[in-house]
Short mmCIF file of C-alpha atoms in Angstrom, two decimals:
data_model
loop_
_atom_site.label_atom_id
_atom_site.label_comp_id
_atom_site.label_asym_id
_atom_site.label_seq_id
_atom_site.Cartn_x
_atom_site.Cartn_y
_atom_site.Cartn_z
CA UNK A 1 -49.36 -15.06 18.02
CA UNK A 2 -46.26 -14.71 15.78
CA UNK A 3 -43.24 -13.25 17.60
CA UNK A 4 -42.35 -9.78 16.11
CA UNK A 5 -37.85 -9.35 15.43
CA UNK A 6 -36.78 -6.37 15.01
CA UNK A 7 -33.45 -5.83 13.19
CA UNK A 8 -30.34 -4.60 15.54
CA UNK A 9 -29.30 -1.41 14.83
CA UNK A 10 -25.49 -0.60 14.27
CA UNK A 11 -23.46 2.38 12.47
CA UNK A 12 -20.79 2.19 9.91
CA UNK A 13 -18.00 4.60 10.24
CA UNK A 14 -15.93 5.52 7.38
CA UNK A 15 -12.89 7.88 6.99
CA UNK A 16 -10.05 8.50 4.64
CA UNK A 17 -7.52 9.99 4.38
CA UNK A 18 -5.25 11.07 0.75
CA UNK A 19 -1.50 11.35 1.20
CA UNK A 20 0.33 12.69 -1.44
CA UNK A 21 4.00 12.42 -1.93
CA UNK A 22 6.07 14.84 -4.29
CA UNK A 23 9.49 13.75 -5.80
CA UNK A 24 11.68 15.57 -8.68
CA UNK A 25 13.86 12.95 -10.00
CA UNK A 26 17.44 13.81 -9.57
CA UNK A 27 20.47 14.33 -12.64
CA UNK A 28 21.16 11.48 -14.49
CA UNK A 29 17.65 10.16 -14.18
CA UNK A 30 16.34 6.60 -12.25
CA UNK A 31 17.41 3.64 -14.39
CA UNK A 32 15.02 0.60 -14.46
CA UNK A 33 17.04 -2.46 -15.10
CA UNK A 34 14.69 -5.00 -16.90
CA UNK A 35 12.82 -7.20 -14.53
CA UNK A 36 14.54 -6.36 -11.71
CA UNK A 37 13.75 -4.19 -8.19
CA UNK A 38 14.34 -0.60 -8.01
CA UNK A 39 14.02 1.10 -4.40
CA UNK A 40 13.28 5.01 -5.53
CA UNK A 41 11.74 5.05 -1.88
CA UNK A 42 12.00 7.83 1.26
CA UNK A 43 15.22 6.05 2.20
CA UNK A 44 16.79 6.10 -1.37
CA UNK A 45 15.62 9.97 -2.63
CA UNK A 46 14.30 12.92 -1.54
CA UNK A 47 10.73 12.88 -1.19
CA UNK A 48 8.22 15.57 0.05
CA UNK A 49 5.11 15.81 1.64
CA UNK A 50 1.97 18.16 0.62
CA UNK A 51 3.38 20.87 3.02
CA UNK A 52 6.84 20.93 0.91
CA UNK A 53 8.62 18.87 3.97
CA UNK A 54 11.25 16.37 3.51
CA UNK A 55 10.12 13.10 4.84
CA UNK A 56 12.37 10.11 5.71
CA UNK A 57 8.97 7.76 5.68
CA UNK A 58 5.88 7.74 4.18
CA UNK A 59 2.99 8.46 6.85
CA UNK A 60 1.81 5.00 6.73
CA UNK A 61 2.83 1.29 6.01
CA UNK A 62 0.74 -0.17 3.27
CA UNK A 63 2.12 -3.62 3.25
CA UNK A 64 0.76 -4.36 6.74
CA UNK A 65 -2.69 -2.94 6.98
CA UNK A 66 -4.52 -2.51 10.51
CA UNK A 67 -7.77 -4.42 10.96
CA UNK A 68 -10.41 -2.40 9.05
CA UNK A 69 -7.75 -0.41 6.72
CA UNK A 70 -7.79 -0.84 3.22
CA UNK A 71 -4.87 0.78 0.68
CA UNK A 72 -4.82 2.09 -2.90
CA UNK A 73 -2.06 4.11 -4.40
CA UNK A 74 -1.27 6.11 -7.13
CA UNK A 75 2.01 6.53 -8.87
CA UNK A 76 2.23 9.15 -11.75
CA UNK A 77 5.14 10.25 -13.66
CA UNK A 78 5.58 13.40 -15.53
CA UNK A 79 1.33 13.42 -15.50
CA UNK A 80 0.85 10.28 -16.92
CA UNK A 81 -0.63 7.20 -14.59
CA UNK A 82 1.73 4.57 -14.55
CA UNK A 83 0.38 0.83 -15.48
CA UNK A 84 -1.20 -1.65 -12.45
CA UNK A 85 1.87 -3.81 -11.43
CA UNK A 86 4.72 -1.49 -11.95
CA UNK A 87 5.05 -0.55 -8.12
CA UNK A 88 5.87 -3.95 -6.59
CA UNK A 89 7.17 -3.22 -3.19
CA UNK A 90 5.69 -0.65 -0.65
CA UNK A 91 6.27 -0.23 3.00
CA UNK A 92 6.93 2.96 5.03
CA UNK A 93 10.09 3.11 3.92
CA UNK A 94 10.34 1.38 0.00
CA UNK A 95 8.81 1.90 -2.94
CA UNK A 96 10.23 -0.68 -5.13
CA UNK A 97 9.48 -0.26 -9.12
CA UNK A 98 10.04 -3.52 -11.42
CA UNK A 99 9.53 -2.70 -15.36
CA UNK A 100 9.14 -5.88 -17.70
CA UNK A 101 11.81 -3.72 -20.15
CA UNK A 102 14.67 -2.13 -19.30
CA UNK A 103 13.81 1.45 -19.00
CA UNK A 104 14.80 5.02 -17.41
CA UNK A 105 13.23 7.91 -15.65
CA UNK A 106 14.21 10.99 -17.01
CA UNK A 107 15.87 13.64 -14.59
CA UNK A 108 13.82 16.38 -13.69
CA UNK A 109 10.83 14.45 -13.76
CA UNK A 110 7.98 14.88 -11.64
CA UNK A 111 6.72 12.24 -9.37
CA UNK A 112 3.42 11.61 -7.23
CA UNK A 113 2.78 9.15 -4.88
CA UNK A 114 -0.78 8.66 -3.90
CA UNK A 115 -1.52 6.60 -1.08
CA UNK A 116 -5.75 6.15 -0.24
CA UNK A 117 -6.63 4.97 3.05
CA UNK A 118 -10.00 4.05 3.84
CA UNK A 119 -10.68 2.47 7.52
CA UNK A 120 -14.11 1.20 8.53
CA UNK A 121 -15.81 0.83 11.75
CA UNK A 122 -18.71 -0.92 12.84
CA UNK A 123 -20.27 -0.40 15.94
#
């Protein structure tokens, strides 16, 4: 008689979250040397949540993901999605832009910082 295996059960848990960021870049503008770093980060300007408050952080720390957390972000300028590879540094803390020319942010532009977080459970 042939021995009957049942598959084991088990539940997938997923949640996100979307944390958006809000800067106005200040007079004078953000200047982008030409392959080179530029921290425009909660500890460089003034950045705001989606309630309007100041933050000295962003809510999480997507260069050191917990087990099961993934990361995706977003950065748009003045409504326009900026190209894959221009954000180059990202903690809590620093969000570092590198541009392959030399180029500028205009003052009074608008920011948005999108961070995705997806965790997964298994049980």
């Amino acid at each position: 008689m042939a021995s009957l295996i049942l598959p084991r059960s088990f539940t997938v848990t997923v949640d996100y979250d979307v944390l958006n960021y809000f800067m106005t870049v200040p007079a004078g503008g953000i200047t982008l040397p030409a392959a080179t770093p530029t921290d425009i980060g909660p500890s460089v300007q003034t950045w705001l949540d989606g309630t309007g408050a100041t933050v000295t952080q962003f809510a999480v720390d997507i260069s050191t993901p917990p087990a099961g957390t993934e990361y995706a972000y977003q950065l748009i300028v003045d409504g326009q999605v900026q190209e894959e590879g221009l954000v180059t540094n990202v903690t809590d803390t620093v969000l570092e832009l590198t541009s392959a020319d030399a180029a500028a942010i205009p003052n009074r532009s608008q920011i948005v910082f999108t961070i995705f977080q997806v965790v997964t459970t298994y049980s």
